[in-house]
Coordinates of C-alpha atoms in Angstrom, one line a residue:
X1 CA -80.6 -118.0 151.5
X2 CA -82.3 -117.3 148.5
X3 CA -80.1 -118.6 145.4
X4 CA -79.1 -115.8 142.9
X5 CA -80.8 -116.6 139.4
X6 CA -79.2 -118.1 135.9
X7 CA -79.8 -114.4 134.8
X8 CA -78.0 -113.1 137.2
X9 CA -75.0 -114.9 136.9
X10 CA -74.9 -114.8 133.0
X11 CA -75.0 -110.9 133.8
X12 CA -72.2 -110.9 136.0
X13 CA -70.1 -112.9 133.7
X14 CA -71.0 -111.0 130.5
X15 CA -69.5 -107.8 132.6
X16 CA -66.4 -109.4 133.6
X17 CA -65.9 -110.8 129.6
X18 CA -66.1 -107.3 128.2
X19 CA -63.6 -105.8 131.1
X20 CA -61.6 -108.8 130.3
X21 CA -61.4 -107.5 126.2
X22 CA -61.6 -103.8 127.1
X23 CA -58.5 -104.2 129.5
X24 CA -56.5 -106.9 126.6
X25 CA -57.0 -104.1 124.0
X26 CA -55.3 -101.6 125.8
X27 CA -52.6 -104.3 126.3
X28 CA -52.5 -105.0 122.9
X29 CA -52.7 -101.1 121.8
X30 CA -49.4 -100.1 119.9
X31 CA -47.2 -97.2 122.0
X32 CA -46.1 -94.5 119.4
X33 CA -43.0 -92.8 119.3
X34 CA -39.2 -94.1 119.5
X35 CA -39.9 -96.0 122.9
X36 CA -37.0 -97.9 123.9
X37 CA -35.9 -99.2 127.3
X38 CA -33.1 -97.1 128.7
X39 CA -30.1 -99.5 128.1
X40 CA -26.3 -99.2 127.1
X41 CA -23.2 -99.4 129.9
X42 CA -24.0 -98.1 133.2
X43 CA -21.5 -97.6 135.9
X44 CA -21.8 -97.0 139.9
X45 CA -19.8 -95.2 142.6
X46 CA -20.2 -95.1 146.2
X47 CA -19.3 -91.4 147.0
X48 CA -18.8 -88.8 144.4
X49 CA -15.0 -88.5 143.5
X50 CA -14.3 -92.1 143.7
X51 CA -13.6 -94.3 140.8
X52 CA -16.7 -95.1 138.6
X53 CA -17.0 -99.0 138.4
X54 CA -19.5 -101.0 135.3
X55 CA -22.4 -102.9 136.9
X56 CA -25.1 -105.4 135.3
X57 CA -28.2 -102.3 135.0
X58 CA -31.0 -102.8 136.0
X59 CA -29.5 -104.9 139.2
X60 CA -28.4 -103.5 142.0
X61 CA -24.3 -102.4 142.0
X62 CA -22.7 -104.6 144.3
X63 CA -22.1 -102.3 147.5
X64 CA -21.4 -103.2 150.6
X65 CA -23.8 -103.7 153.5
X66 CA -23.3 -100.4 155.1
X67 CA -23.7 -98.3 152.4
X68 CA -26.5 -96.3 152.4
X69 CA -26.2 -93.7 149.2
X70 CA -25.1 -94.7 145.7
X71 CA -24.3 -92.8 142.1
X72 CA -25.3 -94.2 139.3
X73 CA -24.6 -92.9 135.6
X74 CA -25.1 -93.7 131.6
X75 CA -25.4 -92.1 128.5
X76 CA -28.1 -90.9 126.7
X77 CA -28.8 -91.5 122.9
X78 CA -27.5 -89.1 120.5
X79 CA -31.4 -89.0 119.3
X80 CA -34.4 -88.8 121.6
X81 CA -38.1 -88.3 121.2
X82 CA -40.1 -85.4 121.1
X83 CA -40.6 -84.1 124.8
X84 CA -38.5 -87.0 125.8
X85 CA -38.9 -88.3 129.7
X86 CA -37.7 -91.0 131.6
X87 CA -40.1 -93.5 133.2
X88 CA -38.7 -95.1 136.3
X89 CA -39.9 -96.6 139.4
X90 CA -38.3 -96.5 143.2
X91 CA -38.9 -98.4 146.3
X92 CA -38.0 -96.8 149.2
X93 CA -35.9 -94.1 148.0
X94 CA -34.9 -90.4 147.9
X95 CA -32.8 -89.5 145.0
X96 CA -32.0 -87.2 142.2
X97 CA -31.7 -87.4 138.5
X98 CA -29.2 -85.2 137.0
X99 CA -28.1 -84.3 133.2
X100 CA -25.0 -83.1 132.9
X101 CA -24.8 -80.9 135.5
X102 CA -27.9 -80.0 136.1
X103 CA -30.4 -81.1 138.8
X104 CA -33.6 -82.1 136.7
X105 CA -35.7 -84.3 139.1
X106 CA -35.1 -84.7 142.5
X107 CA -37.8 -87.2 145.6
X108 CA -37.1 -87.1 148.9
X109 CA -34.0 -85.8 150.8
X110 CA -31.3 -88.4 150.8
X111 CA -31.7 -88.8 154.3
X112 CA -33.5 -91.2 156.6
X113 CA -37.2 -90.6 156.9
X114 CA -40.0 -92.6 159.0
X115 CA -41.2 -95.2 156.9
X116 CA -38.9 -94.7 154.5
X117 CA -39.9 -93.3 151.0
X118 CA -42.7 -95.6 150.0
X119 CA -42.9 -97.1 146.2
X120 CA -43.7 -94.6 143.2
X121 CA -43.5 -94.5 139.6
X122 CA -42.2 -90.8 138.4
X123 CA -42.3 -89.9 134.5
X124 CA -38.7 -87.2 134.4
X125 CA -39.0 -84.7 131.6
X126 CA -35.4 -84.3 130.5
X127 CA -34.7 -80.8 129.1
X128 CA -33.7 -79.3 125.4
X129 CA -30.4 -80.5 124.6
X130 CA -30.0 -84.0 126.3
X131 CA -29.2 -86.0 124.0
X132 CA -25.5 -87.4 124.2
X133 CA -25.1 -86.6 127.7
X134 CA -24.4 -88.2 130.7
X135 CA -27.2 -89.1 133.1
X136 CA -26.8 -89.4 136.5
X137 CA -28.8 -90.4 139.7
X138 CA -28.1 -89.8 143.2
X139 CA -29.9 -92.5 145.5
X140 CA -30.5 -93.1 149.0
X141 CA -32.2 -95.9 150.7
X142 CA -31.9 -97.7 154.0
X143 CA -32.8 -100.8 152.8
X144 CA -29.5 -102.6 151.0
X145 CA -31.9 -104.2 148.8
X146 CA -33.7 -101.8 147.4
X147 CA -30.6 -98.9 146.9
X148 CA -29.9 -98.3 143.4
X149 CA -32.4 -100.8 142.1
X150 CA -35.2 -98.6 139.8
X151 CA -36.1 -101.6 137.6
X152 CA -36.4 -100.8 133.4
X153 CA -35.8 -97.1 132.9
X154 CA -38.0 -96.2 129.9
X155 CA -37.5 -93.2 127.4
X156 CA -40.3 -92.2 125.8
X157 CA -42.9 -89.0 125.4
X158 CA -44.9 -87.7 128.4
X159 CA -48.0 -89.2 126.7
X160 CA -46.5 -92.9 125.8
X161 CA -45.2 -93.0 129.7
X162 CA -48.3 -92.7 131.0
X163 CA -50.2 -95.2 128.6
X164 CA -47.3 -97.8 129.3
X165 CA -48.0 -97.2 133.3
X166 CA -51.7 -97.7 132.6
X167 CA -50.7 -101.0 130.1
X168 CA -48.4 -102.3 133.0
X169 CA -51.9 -102.6 135.5
X170 CA -53.6 -104.8 132.8
X171 CA -52.9 -108.1 134.8
X172 CA -54.1 -106.0 138.0
X173 CA -57.5 -104.7 136.4
X174 CA -57.9 -108.1 134.9
X175 CA -57.8 -109.9 138.2
X176 CA -59.5 -107.3 140.7
X177 CA -63.1 -108.3 139.5
X178 CA -62.9 -111.8 139.8
X179 CA -61.3 -111.4 143.2
X180 CA -63.9 -108.9 144.4
X181 CA -66.6 -111.5 142.9
X182 CA -65.4 -114.2 144.7
X183 CA -65.4 -112.1 148.0
X184 CA -68.9 -111.1 147.0
X185 CA -70.0 -115.0 146.2
X186 CA -68.1 -115.8 149.8
X187 CA -69.8 -113.4 152.1
X188 CA -73.3 -114.3 150.5
X189 CA -72.8 -117.6 150.7
X190 CA -71.2 -117.3 154.9
X191 CA -74.6 -116.6 155.5
X192 CA -76.2 -119.5 155.0
X193 CA -76.9 -121.8 158.1
X194 CA -74.9 -124.6 156.4
X195 CA -72.1 -122.8 155.8
X196 CA -68.9 -123.8 157.5
X197 CA -68.4 -120.1 159.3
X198 CA -64.7 -120.2 160.6
X199 CA -63.3 -122.0 157.1
X200 CA -65.7 -119.3 155.4
X201 CA -64.3 -116.3 157.7
X202 CA -60.9 -116.9 157.3
X203 CA -61.3 -117.3 153.2
X204 CA -62.7 -114.1 153.4
X205 CA -60.5 -112.1 155.5
X206 CA -57.7 -113.9 153.0
X207 CA -59.5 -112.2 149.8
X208 CA -60.2 -109.5 151.3
X209 CA -55.9 -108.8 152.2
X210 CA -55.3 -110.5 148.6
X211 CA -57.7 -107.2 147.0
X212 CA -56.0 -104.8 149.2
X213 CA -52.7 -106.1 147.4
X214 CA -53.8 -106.1 144.5
X215 CA -54.9 -102.4 144.8
X216 CA -51.6 -101.4 146.2
X217 CA -49.6 -103.5 143.4
X218 CA -51.1 -101.1 140.4
X219 CA -49.2 -98.6 138.9
X220 CA -51.6 -96.2 138.2
X221 CA -52.7 -96.1 142.1
X222 CA -51.2 -92.7 142.6
X223 CA -53.3 -91.0 140.2
X224 CA -56.3 -91.7 142.4
X225 CA -54.3 -91.0 145.5
X226 CA -50.8 -89.8 145.3
X227 CA -49.6 -91.0 149.1
X228 CA -46.4 -93.6 148.4
X229 CA -46.0 -94.2 152.1
X230 CA -49.6 -95.2 152.4
X231 CA -49.7 -97.4 149.8
X232 CA -46.2 -99.3 150.8
X233 CA -47.6 -99.6 154.2
X234 CA -50.5 -101.1 153.1
X235 CA -48.9 -103.2 150.3
X236 CA -46.1 -104.8 152.7
X237 CA -48.8 -105.4 155.5
X238 CA -50.9 -107.2 152.9
X239 CA -48.0 -109.2 151.7
X240 CA -47.3 -110.5 155.2
X241 CA -50.8 -111.3 155.8
X242 CA -51.5 -112.9 153.1
X243 CA -50.0 -115.7 153.7
X244 CA -50.4 -115.9 157.3
X245 CA -54.1 -115.8 156.5
X246 CA -53.4 -118.3 153.6
X247 CA -51.9 -120.8 156.5
X248 CA -55.3 -120.3 158.8
X249 CA -57.3 -121.0 155.9
X250 CA -55.4 -124.4 155.5
X251 CA -55.7 -124.9 159.2
X252 CA -59.3 -125.4 158.9
X253 CA -59.2 -127.8 156.6
X254 CA -56.6 -130.5 157.3
X255 CA -56.5 -133.3 159.6
X256 CA -55.9 -133.1 163.2
X257 CA -51.8 -133.7 163.1
X258 CA -52.1 -131.5 160.1
X259 CA -53.5 -128.8 162.8
X260 CA -50.4 -129.0 164.8
X261 CA -48.1 -128.6 162.1
X262 CA -50.2 -125.3 160.7
X263 CA -50.3 -124.2 164.2
X264 CA -46.3 -123.5 164.1
X265 CA -46.3 -122.1 160.2
X266 CA -49.3 -119.4 161.9
X267 CA -47.1 -118.7 164.5
X268 CA -43.9 -118.1 162.6
X269 CA -45.8 -115.6 160.2
X270 CA -47.9 -113.7 162.8
X271 CA -44.4 -113.3 165.1
X272 CA -43.1 -112.1 161.8
X273 CA -45.9 -109.7 161.5
X274 CA -45.5 -108.5 165.0
X275 CA -41.4 -108.1 164.5
X276 CA -41.5 -106.3 161.2
X277 CA -44.8 -103.9 162.6
X278 CA -42.6 -102.8 165.6
X279 CA -39.6 -102.0 163.9
X280 CA -41.2 -100.4 161.5
X281 CA -43.1 -97.8 163.9
X282 CA -39.5 -97.6 165.3
X283 CA -38.1 -96.0 162.7
X284 CA -35.8 -99.1 161.6
X285 CA -37.6 -99.3 158.9
X286 CA -38.7 -102.9 159.6
X287 CA -41.2 -103.7 156.5
X288 CA -38.7 -103.6 154.2
X289 CA -36.2 -104.9 156.2
X290 CA -37.9 -107.7 156.9
X291 CA -38.8 -108.9 153.4
X292 CA -35.3 -110.8 153.4
X293 CA -36.6 -113.3 155.9
X294 CA -39.8 -113.2 154.8
X295 CA -39.1 -114.8 151.3
X296 CA -36.5 -117.2 153.1
X297 CA -38.9 -118.3 155.6
X298 CA -42.3 -118.9 152.5
X299 CA -41.1 -121.6 150.6
X300 CA -39.9 -123.2 153.8
X301 CA -43.3 -122.7 155.8
X302 CA -45.3 -123.4 152.5
X303 CA -43.6 -126.6 152.2
X304 CA -44.9 -127.4 156.1
X305 CA -48.4 -127.0 154.8
X306 CA -48.2 -128.7 151.7
X307 CA -47.1 -131.8 153.7
X308 CA -49.9 -131.4 156.0
X309 CA -52.4 -131.1 153.0
X310 CA -51.0 -134.1 151.3
X311 CA -51.3 -135.9 154.5
X312 CA -55.1 -134.6 154.8
X313 CA -55.7 -135.5 151.4
X314 CA -54.2 -139.4 151.6
X315 CA -56.4 -140.0 154.4
X316 CA -59.4 -138.7 152.0
X317 CA -60.0 -135.1 153.1
X318 CA -61.4 -133.4 150.0
X319 CA -61.5 -129.8 151.0
X320 CA -57.2 -130.4 151.6
X321 CA -57.0 -131.5 147.9
X322 CA -59.4 -128.5 146.8
X323 CA -56.6 -126.2 148.6
X324 CA -53.7 -127.3 147.3
X325 CA -54.2 -125.8 144.1
X326 CA -53.9 -122.3 145.4
X327 CA -51.2 -123.2 147.9
X328 CA -49.0 -124.4 144.8
X329 CA -49.6 -121.5 142.8
X330 CA -50.0 -118.4 145.3
X331 CA -46.6 -119.6 147.4
X332 CA -44.8 -120.4 144.0
X333 CA -45.9 -117.2 142.5
X334 CA -44.7 -115.2 145.5
X335 CA -41.4 -116.6 145.8
X336 CA -40.9 -115.5 142.3
X337 CA -41.9 -112.5 142.8
X338 CA -39.8 -111.9 146.0
X339 CA -36.7 -113.7 144.1
X340 CA -37.4 -110.3 141.1
X341 CA -38.8 -107.7 142.8
X342 CA -36.5 -107.5 146.2
X343 CA -33.9 -109.8 145.6
X344 CA -33.3 -108.5 141.8
X345 CA -32.1 -112.0 140.5
X346 CA -33.3 -111.6 137.5
X347 CA -35.9 -108.4 136.2
X348 CA -39.3 -108.9 135.2
X349 CA -41.8 -106.2 135.0
X350 CA -45.1 -106.8 137.4
X351 CA -46.0 -109.3 139.4
X352 CA -47.2 -113.1 138.5
X353 CA -49.0 -113.1 141.8
X354 CA -52.4 -111.6 140.4
X355 CA -52.3 -114.3 137.6
X356 CA -53.2 -117.0 140.5
X357 CA -56.2 -115.4 141.2
X358 CA -58.3 -118.1 139.0
X359 CA -56.8 -120.8 141.3
X360 CA -58.5 -119.5 143.6
X361 CA -62.0 -120.2 142.0
X362 CA -61.0 -123.6 142.5
X363 CA -61.2 -123.7 145.9
X364 CA -63.8 -121.4 145.9
X365 CA -65.9 -123.4 143.8
X366 CA -65.6 -126.5 145.5
X367 CA -66.6 -124.6 149.6
X368 CA -69.1 -123.3 147.2
X369 CA -70.5 -126.7 145.7
X370 CA -70.3 -128.9 148.9
X371 CA -72.3 -126.4 150.9
X372 CA -75.1 -127.0 148.2
X373 CA -74.7 -130.4 148.7
X374 CA -75.1 -129.8 152.5
X375 CA -77.9 -127.7 152.1
X376 CA -79.9 -129.7 149.7
X377 CA -79.4 -132.5 152.2
X378 CA -80.3 -131.0 155.1
X379 CA -83.1 -129.4 153.0
X380 CA -83.9 -133.2 152.6
X381 CA -83.5 -134.2 156.0
X382 CA -85.8 -130.7 157.3
X383 CA -88.5 -131.8 154.6
X384 CA -88.6 -135.6 155.9
X385 CA -88.8 -134.3 159.4
X386 CA -92.0 -132.0 158.7
X387 CA -93.6 -135.4 156.7
X388 CA -92.8 -136.8 160.3
X389 CA -94.4 -134.1 162.4
X390 CA -97.2 -133.7 160.0
X391 CA -98.1 -137.7 160.1
X392 CA -97.6 -137.3 163.7
X393 CA -100.1 -134.4 164.2
X394 CA -102.2 -136.3 161.7
X395 CA -102.1 -139.1 164.1
X396 CA -102.5 -137.0 167.4
X397 CA -105.7 -135.6 166.0
X398 CA -106.8 -138.2 163.4
X399 CA -109.3 -141.3 164.1
X400 CA -107.5 -144.1 162.7
X401 CA -110.7 -146.6 161.6
X402 CA -112.5 -143.5 160.1
X403 CA -110.0 -141.3 159.0
X404 CA -112.3 -138.5 160.5
X405 CA -110.3 -136.1 162.9
X406 CA -110.9 -136.8 166.7
X407 CA -111.7 -134.3 169.5
X408 CA -108.3 -133.0 169.8
X409 CA -108.5 -131.1 166.5
X410 CA -112.3 -130.2 167.2
X411 CA -111.2 -128.2 170.3
X412 CA -108.8 -126.4 168.2
X413 CA -110.5 -125.6 165.8
X414 CA -113.8 -124.7 167.6
X415 CA -111.7 -122.0 170.0
X416 CA -110.2 -120.7 167.3
X417 CA -114.0 -119.9 165.2
X418 CA -115.3 -118.6 168.6
X419 CA -112.4 -116.2 169.0
X420 CA -113.1 -114.8 165.3
X421 CA -116.5 -114.6 165.6
X422 CA -116.9 -114.3 169.4
X423 CA -119.6 -111.2 169.3
X424 CA -121.1 -112.6 165.5
X425 CA -124.7 -114.5 165.5
X426 CA -124.3 -117.8 163.9
X427 CA -120.8 -116.9 161.8
X428 CA -120.8 -121.3 162.1
X429 CA -122.8 -123.9 162.8
X430 CA -122.7 -127.4 163.8
X431 CA -124.2 -130.4 162.9
X432 CA -124.2 -133.7 164.8
X433 CA -125.0 -137.0 163.6
X434 CA -125.7 -140.3 164.6
X435 CA -126.1 -144.1 163.1
X436 CA -129.5 -145.0 163.9
X437 CA -129.9 -149.1 165.6
X438 CA -126.0 -148.9 164.8
X439 CA -126.2 -151.7 168.8
X440 CA -128.3 -154.2 166.3
X441 CA -125.4 -154.0 163.4
X442 CA -122.8 -155.0 165.7
X443 CA -125.0 -157.9 167.2
X444 CA -126.0 -159.3 164.1
X445 CA -122.7 -159.4 162.1
X446 CA -120.2 -158.4 164.6
X447 CA -117.8 -155.7 165.4
X448 CA -116.0 -156.1 162.5
X449 CA -118.2 -155.5 160.4
X450 CA -119.6 -152.8 162.3
X451 CA -116.1 -151.4 162.0
X452 CA -116.7 -151.3 157.9
X453 CA -119.8 -150.0 158.3
X454 CA -118.5 -146.6 160.2
X455 CA -115.6 -146.5 158.3
X456 CA -118.4 -146.6 154.9
X457 CA -120.8 -143.8 156.5
X458 CA -117.5 -141.5 157.3
X459 CA -116.8 -141.8 153.7
X460 CA -120.3 -141.0 152.3
X461 CA -120.0 -138.3 154.9
X462 CA -116.8 -137.1 153.7
X463 CA -117.6 -136.9 150.1
X464 CA -120.8 -134.9 150.4
X465 CA -119.0 -131.9 152.3
X466 CA -116.4 -129.4 151.6
X467 CA -112.8 -130.1 152.1
X468 CA -112.8 -126.9 154.5
X469 CA -115.7 -128.5 156.8
X470 CA -114.3 -130.1 159.9
X471 CA -115.6 -134.3 160.0
X472 CA -115.1 -135.4 163.6
X473 CA -115.4 -138.9 165.3
X474 CA -117.5 -137.7 168.1
X475 CA -117.2 -140.8 169.7
X476 CA -119.0 -144.4 168.8
X477 CA -121.3 -143.9 166.0
X478 CA -121.8 -140.3 166.7
X479 CA -120.4 -137.6 164.6
X480 CA -120.0 -134.0 164.3
X481 CA -119.5 -131.8 161.7
X482 CA -118.1 -127.9 161.9
X483 CA -119.8 -126.0 159.0
X484 CA -117.6 -122.1 158.7
X485 CA -119.6 -119.1 157.9
X486 CA -122.5 -121.1 157.9
X487 CA -126.3 -120.3 159.0
X488 CA -128.5 -122.6 161.0
X489 CA -130.7 -122.6 158.1
X490 CA -128.0 -123.5 155.7
X491 CA -126.8 -126.3 158.5
X492 CA -130.7 -127.4 158.0
X493 CA -130.7 -127.8 154.2
X494 CA -126.8 -129.2 154.1
X495 CA -127.6 -132.0 157.1
X496 CA -130.7 -133.2 155.2
X497 CA -128.9 -133.7 152.1
X498 CA -126.4 -135.8 153.7
X499 CA -129.1 -137.7 155.7
X500 CA -130.6 -138.6 152.7
X501 CA -127.4 -139.4 151.0
X502 CA -126.9 -142.0 153.8
X503 CA -130.2 -143.4 153.6
X504 CA -129.8 -144.2 149.8
X505 CA -126.4 -145.5 149.9
X506 CA -125.7 -149.2 150.5
X507 CA -122.7 -150.5 152.9
X508 CA -121.1 -153.8 153.0
X509 CA -121.2 -154.9 149.7
X510 CA -124.5 -153.7 148.9
X511 CA -125.7 -155.9 152.1
X512 CA -126.5 -153.2 154.7
X513 CA -128.6 -150.1 154.8
X514 CA -128.5 -147.7 157.5
X515 CA -130.1 -144.5 158.6
X516 CA -128.6 -141.3 160.6
X517 CA -130.1 -139.0 163.2
X518 CA -129.0 -135.2 162.9
X519 CA -128.9 -132.5 165.3
X520 CA -128.1 -128.7 164.3
X521 CA -127.2 -126.0 166.2
X522 CA -125.4 -122.6 165.7
X523 CA -123.6 -120.1 167.3
X524 CA -125.3 -117.6 169.3
X525 CA -122.9 -114.6 169.9
X526 CA -121.2 -113.1 172.6
X527 CA -123.4 -114.6 175.5
X528 CA -122.9 -118.3 174.1
X529 CA -119.8 -120.5 174.9
X530 CA -118.6 -124.1 173.7
X531 CA -120.1 -126.0 176.1
X532 CA -123.5 -124.2 175.8
X533 CA -123.3 -124.7 172.3
X534 CA -122.0 -128.4 172.4
X535 CA -125.2 -128.9 174.3
X536 CA -127.4 -127.7 172.3
X537 CA -126.3 -129.4 169.3
X538 CA -126.2 -132.8 171.9
X539 CA -130.2 -132.3 172.3
X540 CA -131.2 -131.1 169.2
X541 CA -129.6 -134.7 168.3
X542 CA -131.4 -136.3 170.6
X543 CA -134.5 -134.6 169.7
X544 CA -133.9 -136.1 166.2
X545 CA -133.9 -139.6 167.7
X546 CA -137.0 -139.4 170.2
X547 CA -138.7 -138.1 167.6
X548 CA -138.7 -141.0 165.4
X549 CA -135.3 -141.0 163.9
X550 CA -133.6 -140.7 160.4
X551 CA -135.0 -137.0 160.7
X552 CA -133.0 -133.8 160.9
X553 CA -133.6 -131.5 164.1
X554 CA -132.8 -128.0 164.6
X555 CA -132.0 -126.3 168.1
X556 CA -135.1 -123.8 168.8
X557 CA -134.0 -120.4 169.1
X558 CA -137.1 -119.9 172.2
X559 CA -138.3 -122.0 174.9
X560 CA -135.0 -124.4 175.4
X561 CA -136.7 -125.9 178.1
X562 CA -139.1 -127.9 175.7
X563 CA -136.2 -129.7 175.2
X564 CA -135.6 -130.5 178.3
X565 CA -139.6 -132.5 178.4
X566 CA -138.1 -134.8 176.3
X567 CA -135.5 -136.7 177.9
X568 CA -136.6 -139.9 179.7
X569 CA -135.0 -142.4 181.9
X570 CA -136.1 -144.7 179.3
X571 CA -133.6 -143.8 176.8
X572 CA -132.9 -146.1 173.8
X573 CA -129.2 -145.9 172.5

């Protein structure tokens, strides 16, 4: 996996900063007109004709659990802005808006519907002459905690109402790019061989659900796709999925006993999800009704998860320490959102949960940092293994005394050269050399001095050939050099130069002078073979030794039988 450049990360950061400043400017942009929250005294009645009773708007009226309809009433201000309209939000409610005796807006049929009515913003235009008249809302909902709840209702012009919707999306529009960046970052690093696969998969699934939830929670989504049931279904589905997937992430990082606890929390969330989905598709509005139990279980189960994390941190689990940050922030924010949006204990515009995206960065940064450390450790280990393999190969193919290659290396390289130049003539040549009268050195000075002479001879040759030339100790005091892309004539010139260098170079502190005999042979083409080539170069060396030593002889191209006449049984060395 290739690491992203610093320029790439800088560019991404600058784009996110630009988007952040843009949305902050939009947030601070003043709204014109007579923007006001529709306050005043509100009243409610369960059925038309019954007595109107006051209640604390925008909280829900004190209805009985069996009630599924309610009337709400207030009085419009005596002065209204130009093109006056009401901005209101409904959750799983069908409702009508009346001004005086006229119904000016209707959403839904005021009766049960499959999957209820979703969540949606409504801009209700007020007719001329509405100032000072009674405003009544007739609402229906199968969910008692949603019936009669519209949050804050704003009175303003049409244009400013639309702007207000977009302004309330600032938290989401600021955090969606950050969450998407974290998701992409996790996807990139998840492909590394050093990545903890299960942890990454769990975290990627959680981030995907979190992104879906934030998109569904935006107010302006209906301008992209006006389908309240669609957005409501996926928003509530992601609400149930978020703690389930978050606890699966925690399960991956806690210790053994913590895993036992986390299995029960994951099972509880999974059973709740299955139950509400079954009730939803059976027409019982299960996803909305189940939120009551969901927000009761949320703080309790997350306390269990926090205990498992604290226990793991106590035993030195740094992953658990890192995951505790988003757990505390997100579980706390989710509980507050539930009390506000679904229990209506207090009224709050929007959700707090999107602001916890930064806490996810702590955990993401930790696992990425640990992965980079692990990758560096693996790279160091791999480098060490490569060095060990290289050393082992060199040991298997190198002569310890002279540091030349041995016959194992020659067999491999020679086979490659023959395969590459099989049909060519003289694309490479061999030079075989022998130290003259080396036995006398061993007899006169001893084998230790003989080893010094062998090493010095090899060093002299090595200093006068190219690195690409293969220098091999053939055996004893015999050496062989493979010259790539070298004709016989060129090999003869090189061999003569090497012979002179050996003769001129004193060894063993200048006390010993040696000479060498050299034989030269070249590749003859398709009909030649490795065995024939080695036999010819050996015969050329033998000819140099039989004709006086300290000389270079080349294989003749014709009358090869002449070589055979040089052999005799009284061969010396």
